[in-house]
XYZ file of C-alpha atoms in Angstrom:
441
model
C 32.823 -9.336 18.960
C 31.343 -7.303 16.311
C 29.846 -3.791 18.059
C 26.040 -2.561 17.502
C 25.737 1.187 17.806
C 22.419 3.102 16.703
C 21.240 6.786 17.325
C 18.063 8.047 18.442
C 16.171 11.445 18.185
C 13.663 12.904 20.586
C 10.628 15.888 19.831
C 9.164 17.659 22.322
C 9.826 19.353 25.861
C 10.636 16.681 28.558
C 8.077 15.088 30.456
C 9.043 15.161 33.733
C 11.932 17.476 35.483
C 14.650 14.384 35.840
C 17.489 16.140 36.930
C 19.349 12.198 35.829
C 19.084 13.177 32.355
C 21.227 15.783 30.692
C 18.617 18.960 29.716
C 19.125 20.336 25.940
C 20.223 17.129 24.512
C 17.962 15.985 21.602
C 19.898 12.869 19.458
C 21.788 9.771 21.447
C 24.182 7.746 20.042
C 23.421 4.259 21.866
C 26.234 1.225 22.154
C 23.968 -1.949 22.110
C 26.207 -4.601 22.095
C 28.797 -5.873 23.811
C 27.080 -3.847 26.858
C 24.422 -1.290 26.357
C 25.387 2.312 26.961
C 25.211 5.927 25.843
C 28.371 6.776 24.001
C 27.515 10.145 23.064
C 24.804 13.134 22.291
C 24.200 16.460 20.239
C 22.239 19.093 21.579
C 19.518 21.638 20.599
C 17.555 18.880 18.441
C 13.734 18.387 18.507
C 12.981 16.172 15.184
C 9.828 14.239 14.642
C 9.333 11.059 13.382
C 11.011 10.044 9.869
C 13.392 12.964 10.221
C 16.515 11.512 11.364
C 19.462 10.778 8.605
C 22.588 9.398 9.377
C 25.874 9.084 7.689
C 29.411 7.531 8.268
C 30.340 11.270 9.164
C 27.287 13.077 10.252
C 23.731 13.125 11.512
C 21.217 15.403 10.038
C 17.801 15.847 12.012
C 14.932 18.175 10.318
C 13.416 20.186 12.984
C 9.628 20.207 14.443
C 7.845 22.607 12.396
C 10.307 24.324 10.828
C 12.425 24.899 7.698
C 15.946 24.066 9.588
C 17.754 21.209 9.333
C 20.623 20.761 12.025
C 23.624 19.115 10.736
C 25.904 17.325 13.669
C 29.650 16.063 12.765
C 30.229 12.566 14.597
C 33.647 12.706 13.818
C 34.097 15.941 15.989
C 30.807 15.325 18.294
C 29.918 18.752 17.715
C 26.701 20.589 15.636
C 28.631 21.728 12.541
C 25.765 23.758 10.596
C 22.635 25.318 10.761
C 21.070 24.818 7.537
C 18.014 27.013 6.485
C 15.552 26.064 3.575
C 12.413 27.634 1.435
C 10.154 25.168 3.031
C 9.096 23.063 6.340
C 10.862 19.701 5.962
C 8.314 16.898 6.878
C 10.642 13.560 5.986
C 14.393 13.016 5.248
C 16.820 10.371 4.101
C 20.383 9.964 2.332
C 21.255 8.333 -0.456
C 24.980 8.624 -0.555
C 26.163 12.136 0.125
C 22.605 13.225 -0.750
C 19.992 14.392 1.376
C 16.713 13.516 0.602
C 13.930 15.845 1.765
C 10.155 16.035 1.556
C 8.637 19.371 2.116
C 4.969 20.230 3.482
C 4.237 21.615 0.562
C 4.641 18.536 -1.563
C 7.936 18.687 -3.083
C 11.432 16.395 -2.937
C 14.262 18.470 -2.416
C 17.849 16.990 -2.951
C 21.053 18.406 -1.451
C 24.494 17.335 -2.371
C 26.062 17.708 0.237
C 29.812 17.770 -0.826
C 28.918 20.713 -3.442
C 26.140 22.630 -2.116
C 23.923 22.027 -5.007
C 20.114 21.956 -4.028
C 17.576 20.286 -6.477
C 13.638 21.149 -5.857
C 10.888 19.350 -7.681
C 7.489 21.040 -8.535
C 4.580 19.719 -6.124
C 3.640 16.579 -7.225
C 1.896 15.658 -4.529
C -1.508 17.411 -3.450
C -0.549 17.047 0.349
C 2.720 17.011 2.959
C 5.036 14.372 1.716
C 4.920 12.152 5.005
C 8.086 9.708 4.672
C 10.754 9.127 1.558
C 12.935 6.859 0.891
C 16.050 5.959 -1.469
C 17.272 3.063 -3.315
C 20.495 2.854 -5.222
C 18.351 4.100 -8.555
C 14.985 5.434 -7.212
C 13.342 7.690 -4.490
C 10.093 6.807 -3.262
C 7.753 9.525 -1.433
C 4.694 8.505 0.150
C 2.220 11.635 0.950
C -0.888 12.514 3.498
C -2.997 12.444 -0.148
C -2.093 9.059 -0.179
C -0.091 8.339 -3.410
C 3.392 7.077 -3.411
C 5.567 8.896 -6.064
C 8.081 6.777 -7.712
C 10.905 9.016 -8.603
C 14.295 8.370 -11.031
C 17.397 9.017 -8.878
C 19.524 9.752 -11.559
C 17.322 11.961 -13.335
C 16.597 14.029 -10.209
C 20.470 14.872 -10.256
C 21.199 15.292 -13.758
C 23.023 18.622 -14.230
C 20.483 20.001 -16.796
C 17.163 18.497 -15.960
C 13.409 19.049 -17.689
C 11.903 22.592 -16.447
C 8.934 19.766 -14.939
C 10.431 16.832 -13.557
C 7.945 14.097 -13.261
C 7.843 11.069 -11.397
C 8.387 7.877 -13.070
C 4.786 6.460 -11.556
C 2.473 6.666 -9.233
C 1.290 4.093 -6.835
C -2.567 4.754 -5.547
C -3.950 1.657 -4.044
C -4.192 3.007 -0.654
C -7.037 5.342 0.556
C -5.944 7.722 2.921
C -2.670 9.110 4.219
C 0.916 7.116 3.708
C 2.500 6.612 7.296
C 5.598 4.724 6.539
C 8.138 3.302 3.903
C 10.664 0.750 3.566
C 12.217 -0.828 0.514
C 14.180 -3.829 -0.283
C 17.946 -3.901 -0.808
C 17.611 -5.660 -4.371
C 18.159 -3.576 -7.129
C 16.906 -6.150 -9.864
C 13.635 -5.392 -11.795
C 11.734 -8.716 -10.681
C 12.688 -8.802 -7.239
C 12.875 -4.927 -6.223
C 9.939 -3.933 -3.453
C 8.777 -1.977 -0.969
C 5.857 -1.658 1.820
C 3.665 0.700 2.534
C 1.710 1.387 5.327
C -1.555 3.666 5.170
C -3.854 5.154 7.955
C -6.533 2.834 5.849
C -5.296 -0.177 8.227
C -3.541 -1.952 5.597
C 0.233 -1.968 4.225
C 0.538 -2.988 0.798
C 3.587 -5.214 -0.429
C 4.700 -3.310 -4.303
C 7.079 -3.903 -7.439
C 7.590 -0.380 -7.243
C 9.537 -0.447 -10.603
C 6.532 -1.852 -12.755
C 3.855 -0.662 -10.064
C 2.299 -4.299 -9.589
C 0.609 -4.755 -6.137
C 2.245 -8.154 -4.930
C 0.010 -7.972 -2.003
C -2.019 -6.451 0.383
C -1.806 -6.963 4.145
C -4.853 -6.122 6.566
C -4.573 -4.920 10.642
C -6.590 -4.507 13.183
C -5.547 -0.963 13.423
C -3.700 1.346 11.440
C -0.105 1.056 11.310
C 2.319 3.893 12.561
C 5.399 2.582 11.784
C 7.315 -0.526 9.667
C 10.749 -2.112 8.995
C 11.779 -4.520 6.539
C 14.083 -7.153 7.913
C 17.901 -6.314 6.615
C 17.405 -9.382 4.066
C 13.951 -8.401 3.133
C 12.447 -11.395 4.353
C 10.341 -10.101 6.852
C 8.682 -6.942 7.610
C 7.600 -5.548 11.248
C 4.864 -3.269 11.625
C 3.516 -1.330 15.372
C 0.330 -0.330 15.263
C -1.946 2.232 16.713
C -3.314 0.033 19.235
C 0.384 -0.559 20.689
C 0.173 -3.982 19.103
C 3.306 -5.619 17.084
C 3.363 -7.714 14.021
C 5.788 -9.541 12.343
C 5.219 -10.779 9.308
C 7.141 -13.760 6.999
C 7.165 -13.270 3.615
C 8.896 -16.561 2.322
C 7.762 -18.946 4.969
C 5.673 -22.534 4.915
C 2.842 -20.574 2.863
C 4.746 -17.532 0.924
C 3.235 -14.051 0.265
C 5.798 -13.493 -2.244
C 7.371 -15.995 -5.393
C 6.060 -18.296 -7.788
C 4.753 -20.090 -4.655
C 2.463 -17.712 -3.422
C -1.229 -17.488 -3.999
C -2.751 -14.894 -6.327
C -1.643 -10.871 -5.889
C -5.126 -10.184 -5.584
C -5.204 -12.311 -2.587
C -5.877 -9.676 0.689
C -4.001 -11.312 3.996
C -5.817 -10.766 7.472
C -2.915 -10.288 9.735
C -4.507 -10.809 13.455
C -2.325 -12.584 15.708
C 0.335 -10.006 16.972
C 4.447 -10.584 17.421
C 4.030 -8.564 21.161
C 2.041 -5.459 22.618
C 3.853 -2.373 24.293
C 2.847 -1.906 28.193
C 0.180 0.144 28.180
C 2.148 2.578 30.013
C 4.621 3.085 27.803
C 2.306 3.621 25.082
C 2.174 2.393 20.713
C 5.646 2.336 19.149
C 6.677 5.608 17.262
C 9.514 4.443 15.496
C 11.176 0.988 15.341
C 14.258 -0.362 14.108
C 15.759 -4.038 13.315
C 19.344 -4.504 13.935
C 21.424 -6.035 10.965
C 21.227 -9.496 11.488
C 17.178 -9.153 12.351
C 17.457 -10.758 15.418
C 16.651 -7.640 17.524
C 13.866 -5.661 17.338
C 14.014 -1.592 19.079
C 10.981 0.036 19.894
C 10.938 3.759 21.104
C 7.336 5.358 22.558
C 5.983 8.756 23.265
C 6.632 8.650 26.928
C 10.399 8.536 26.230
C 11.559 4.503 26.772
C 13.272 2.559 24.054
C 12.303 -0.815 24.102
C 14.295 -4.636 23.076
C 12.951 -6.821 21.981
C 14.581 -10.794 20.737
C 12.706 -11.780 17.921
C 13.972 -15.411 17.753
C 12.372 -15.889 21.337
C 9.948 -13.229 21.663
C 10.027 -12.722 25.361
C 9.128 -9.557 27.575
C 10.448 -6.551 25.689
C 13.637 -5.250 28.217
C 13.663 -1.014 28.741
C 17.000 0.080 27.577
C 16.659 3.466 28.429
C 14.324 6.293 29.536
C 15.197 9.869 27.484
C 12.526 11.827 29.621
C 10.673 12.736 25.625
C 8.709 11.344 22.670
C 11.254 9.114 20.975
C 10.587 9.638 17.303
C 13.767 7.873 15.489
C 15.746 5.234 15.554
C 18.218 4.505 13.309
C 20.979 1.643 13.168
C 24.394 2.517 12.404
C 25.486 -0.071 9.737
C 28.641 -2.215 11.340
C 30.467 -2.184 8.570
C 31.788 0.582 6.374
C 31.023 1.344 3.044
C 33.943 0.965 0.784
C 34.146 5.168 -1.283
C 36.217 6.752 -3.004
C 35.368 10.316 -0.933
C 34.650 11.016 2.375
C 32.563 14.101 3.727
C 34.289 15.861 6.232
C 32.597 19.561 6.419
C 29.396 19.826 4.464
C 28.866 22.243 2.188
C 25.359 24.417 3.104
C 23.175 24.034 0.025
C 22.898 27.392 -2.555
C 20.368 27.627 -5.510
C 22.095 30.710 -7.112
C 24.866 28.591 -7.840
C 26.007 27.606 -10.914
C 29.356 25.750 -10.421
C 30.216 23.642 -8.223
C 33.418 22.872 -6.112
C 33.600 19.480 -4.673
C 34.488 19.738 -1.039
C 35.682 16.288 0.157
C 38.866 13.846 1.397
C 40.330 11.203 -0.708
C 39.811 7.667 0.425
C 41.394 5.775 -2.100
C 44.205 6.450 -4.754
C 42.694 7.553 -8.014
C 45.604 6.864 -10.233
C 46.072 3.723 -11.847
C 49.178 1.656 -10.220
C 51.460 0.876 -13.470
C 53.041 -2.414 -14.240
C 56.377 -1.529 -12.505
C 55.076 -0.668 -9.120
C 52.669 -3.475 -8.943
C 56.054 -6.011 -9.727
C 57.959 -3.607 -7.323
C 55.427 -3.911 -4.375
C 54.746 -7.707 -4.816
C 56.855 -10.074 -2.732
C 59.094 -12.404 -5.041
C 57.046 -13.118 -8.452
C 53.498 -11.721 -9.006
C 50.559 -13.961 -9.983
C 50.809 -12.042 -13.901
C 54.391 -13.382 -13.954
C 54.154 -16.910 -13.024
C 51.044 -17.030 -15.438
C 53.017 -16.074 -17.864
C 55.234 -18.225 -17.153
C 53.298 -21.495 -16.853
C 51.981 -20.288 -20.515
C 55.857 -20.347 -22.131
C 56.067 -23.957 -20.660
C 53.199 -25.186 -22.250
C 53.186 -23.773 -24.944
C 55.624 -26.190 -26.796
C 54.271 -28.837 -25.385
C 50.795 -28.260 -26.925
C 52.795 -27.025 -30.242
C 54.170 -30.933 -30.238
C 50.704 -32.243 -29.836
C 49.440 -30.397 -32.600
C 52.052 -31.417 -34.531
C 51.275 -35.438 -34.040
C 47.522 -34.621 -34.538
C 48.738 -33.206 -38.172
C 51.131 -35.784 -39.241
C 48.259 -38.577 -38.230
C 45.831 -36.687 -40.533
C 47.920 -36.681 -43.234
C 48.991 -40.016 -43.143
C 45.195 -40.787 -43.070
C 44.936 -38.720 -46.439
C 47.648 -40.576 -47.993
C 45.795 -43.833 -47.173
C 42.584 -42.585 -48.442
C 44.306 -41.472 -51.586
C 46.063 -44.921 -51.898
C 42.592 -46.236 -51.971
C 41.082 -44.054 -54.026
C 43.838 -44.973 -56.689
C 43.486 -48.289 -56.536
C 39.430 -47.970 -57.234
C 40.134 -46.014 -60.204
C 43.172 -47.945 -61.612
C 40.586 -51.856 -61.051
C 37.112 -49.472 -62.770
C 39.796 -48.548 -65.897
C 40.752 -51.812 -65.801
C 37.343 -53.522 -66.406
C 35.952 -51.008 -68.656
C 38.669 -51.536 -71.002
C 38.083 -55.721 -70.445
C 34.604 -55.008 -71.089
C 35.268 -52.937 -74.581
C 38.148 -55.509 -75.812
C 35.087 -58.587 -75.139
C 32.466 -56.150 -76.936
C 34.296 -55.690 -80.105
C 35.495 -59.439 -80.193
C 31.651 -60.043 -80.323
C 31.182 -57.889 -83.194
């Protein structure tokens, strides 16, 4: 059976003195299936909401309020680095061996992690940059002044960028502050999106690439939080009011394709997926596990919550961390295929100007020749026996070609025969025709 793991990050001083739970510790790494249990934990961590990044190799949590992010190793299980930067880090993702970060003063800084190199934008945005997030080409940054940036990954990290580096657009539909993110996996111009969510009650469904609103969603309270469903076909938003909603996109009556109604078309969503217990309080951070059948929820007084979205019954406590839970993050199951893997971070440096790339080889980088590819294949390799089948039919289709010419040219000859014998009979009875003409005369 395929294993679900995902990690979760707390803020805040505990809430109660439970001498069950283990004091200091601040990010859990959670088993959920076969059996749910805690596998393992980091200490000294206190990162809000949207500040949790995790890699194949290591977690990095921005702290509360501060300029420090804490950098844990999960192949050792130990904290590995204390990183320090010029500004208080409000948001962070990865894209890659990149770390994404949005600063309270507006800016997107991008550290590579295997070379220490640190890229900071100018302040593009008037206000905090309140959640980020990163596609294979782009980096979208959605900000308390409530634009959404749309940013060029590959121009961010070009070795000699513009003195001014300047977003690619601007999305500005919403009217007050940006409290969530997510974008869809598709890289393709006319089926690329994301969603939005916005303190003005509403989350807003974009092409982010040609900044078309696709459409515009409505609650009856303003959304904290929202996940899009690993294949993009749904999204799940928790709202203020401790409410739920999931939301189709491509079912009976579409919000999105050539079957839906018109973009300008504003949706009403009222009728909720589930509530939180009262007690337990709205969700501060949700997460959908890969196949989108289950649905985490973790709230302020410190339970994460499971819910089955295919039956939607009572939500099932999976654990009580004594804190605000403000993250939660699904490890993917299966592993990204790369050529490098990141085994000690490099801490970032701005007074660089080379780089050494710090890193272990996962694959082999030279090309396998001819010879070893025949010497490591058992009896004859597919190239041979190709090659092989080619020789034999070669003649074969040299015979055929042979037949089709002969038949052609014994076609010609006929023609020609013909041809001949039209011009030989026309001689003939012109020269009939003179001998009666003159006879006349």
């Amino acid at each position: 059976m395929l294993s679900e793991d995902f990690i979760s990050a707390i803020c805040g001083h505990p809430l109660s003195s439970n001498t069950a739970i283990a004091k200091d510790v601040g990010i859990y790494c959670h088993a959920l299936s076969p059996t749910y249990s805690v596998k393992s934990t980091f200490k000294k961590s206190s990162a809000p909401a949207r500040c949790l990044a995790v890699s194949e190799t290591h977690v990095f949590a921005a702290q509360h309020e501060k300029a420090y992010v804490h950098v844990y190793s999960r192949l050792r299980g130990n904290q590995e680095a204390f990183v320090a930067f010029p500004e208080r880090i409000r948001c962070v993702t990865l894209a890659g061996d990149v770390l994404i970060m949005g600063t309270a003063e507006g800016r997107v800084m991008l550290w590579e992690t295997c070379t220490g190199r640190l890229v900071s934008t100018p302040a593009r945005h008037v206000q905090a940059v309140s959640c980020v997030v990163a596609t294979p080409y782009h980096v979208l940054t959605g900000s308390d002044d409530s634009d959404i940036h749309v940013w060029s990954l590959p121009q961010l990290l070009e070795l000699d960028p513009p003195a001014e580096q300047e977003p690619e657009r601007t999305l500005s539909n919403h009217r007050a502050a940006i409290t969530s993110l997510a974008a869809s996996p598709s890289v393709t111009i006319d089926t690329n999106f994301c969603v939005s969510a916005s303190k003005d009650k509403s989350c807003i469904i974009w092409n982010y690439q040609t900044g078309d609103v696709l459409r515009t969603l409505l609650f009856p309270s303003f959304p904290l939080c929202l996940s899009l469903d690993p294949s993009a076909r749904a999204v799940c938003v928790a709202c203020d009011d401790g409410s739920l909603y999931l939301t189709e996109l491509f079912a009976d009556q579409p919000l999105l394709g050539p079957a839906s109604e018109d973009a300008a078309t504003v949706v009403q969503v009222s009728s909720p997926f589930g509530a939180a217990p009262p007690d337990v309080g709205p969700a501060s951070c949700l997460a959908l596990s890969y196949d989108g059948t289950t649905l985490l929820t973790g709230h302020p007084k410190g339970q994460i919550l499971r819910w089955d979205v295919a039956d939607n019954k009572t939500p099932v406590e999976l654990a009580n961390l004594n804190a605000v839970v403000t993250n939660l993050v699904f490890v993917p199951p299966f592993s990204e295929k790369k050529a490098t893997k990141t085994v000690n971070i490099v801490k970032p440096s701005q007074a660089e100007r080379s780089y050494t790339f710090a890193g272990q080889l996962e694959t082999q980088l030279d090309p396998v020749s001819r010879f070893d590819a025949l010497l490591n294949t058992p009896g004859f390799s597919d190239e041979t026996l190709q090659s092989a089948i080619a020789a034999f039919e070669q003649p074969a289709a040299t015979a055929a070609e042979s037949a089709t010419e002969q038949d052609l040219r014994k076609q010609n000859e006929e023609l020609w025969e013909i041809i001949n014998e039209q011009r030989a009979l026309q001689k003939h009875t012109l020269q009939r025709y003179v001998e009666a003409k003159s006879s006349h005369s």
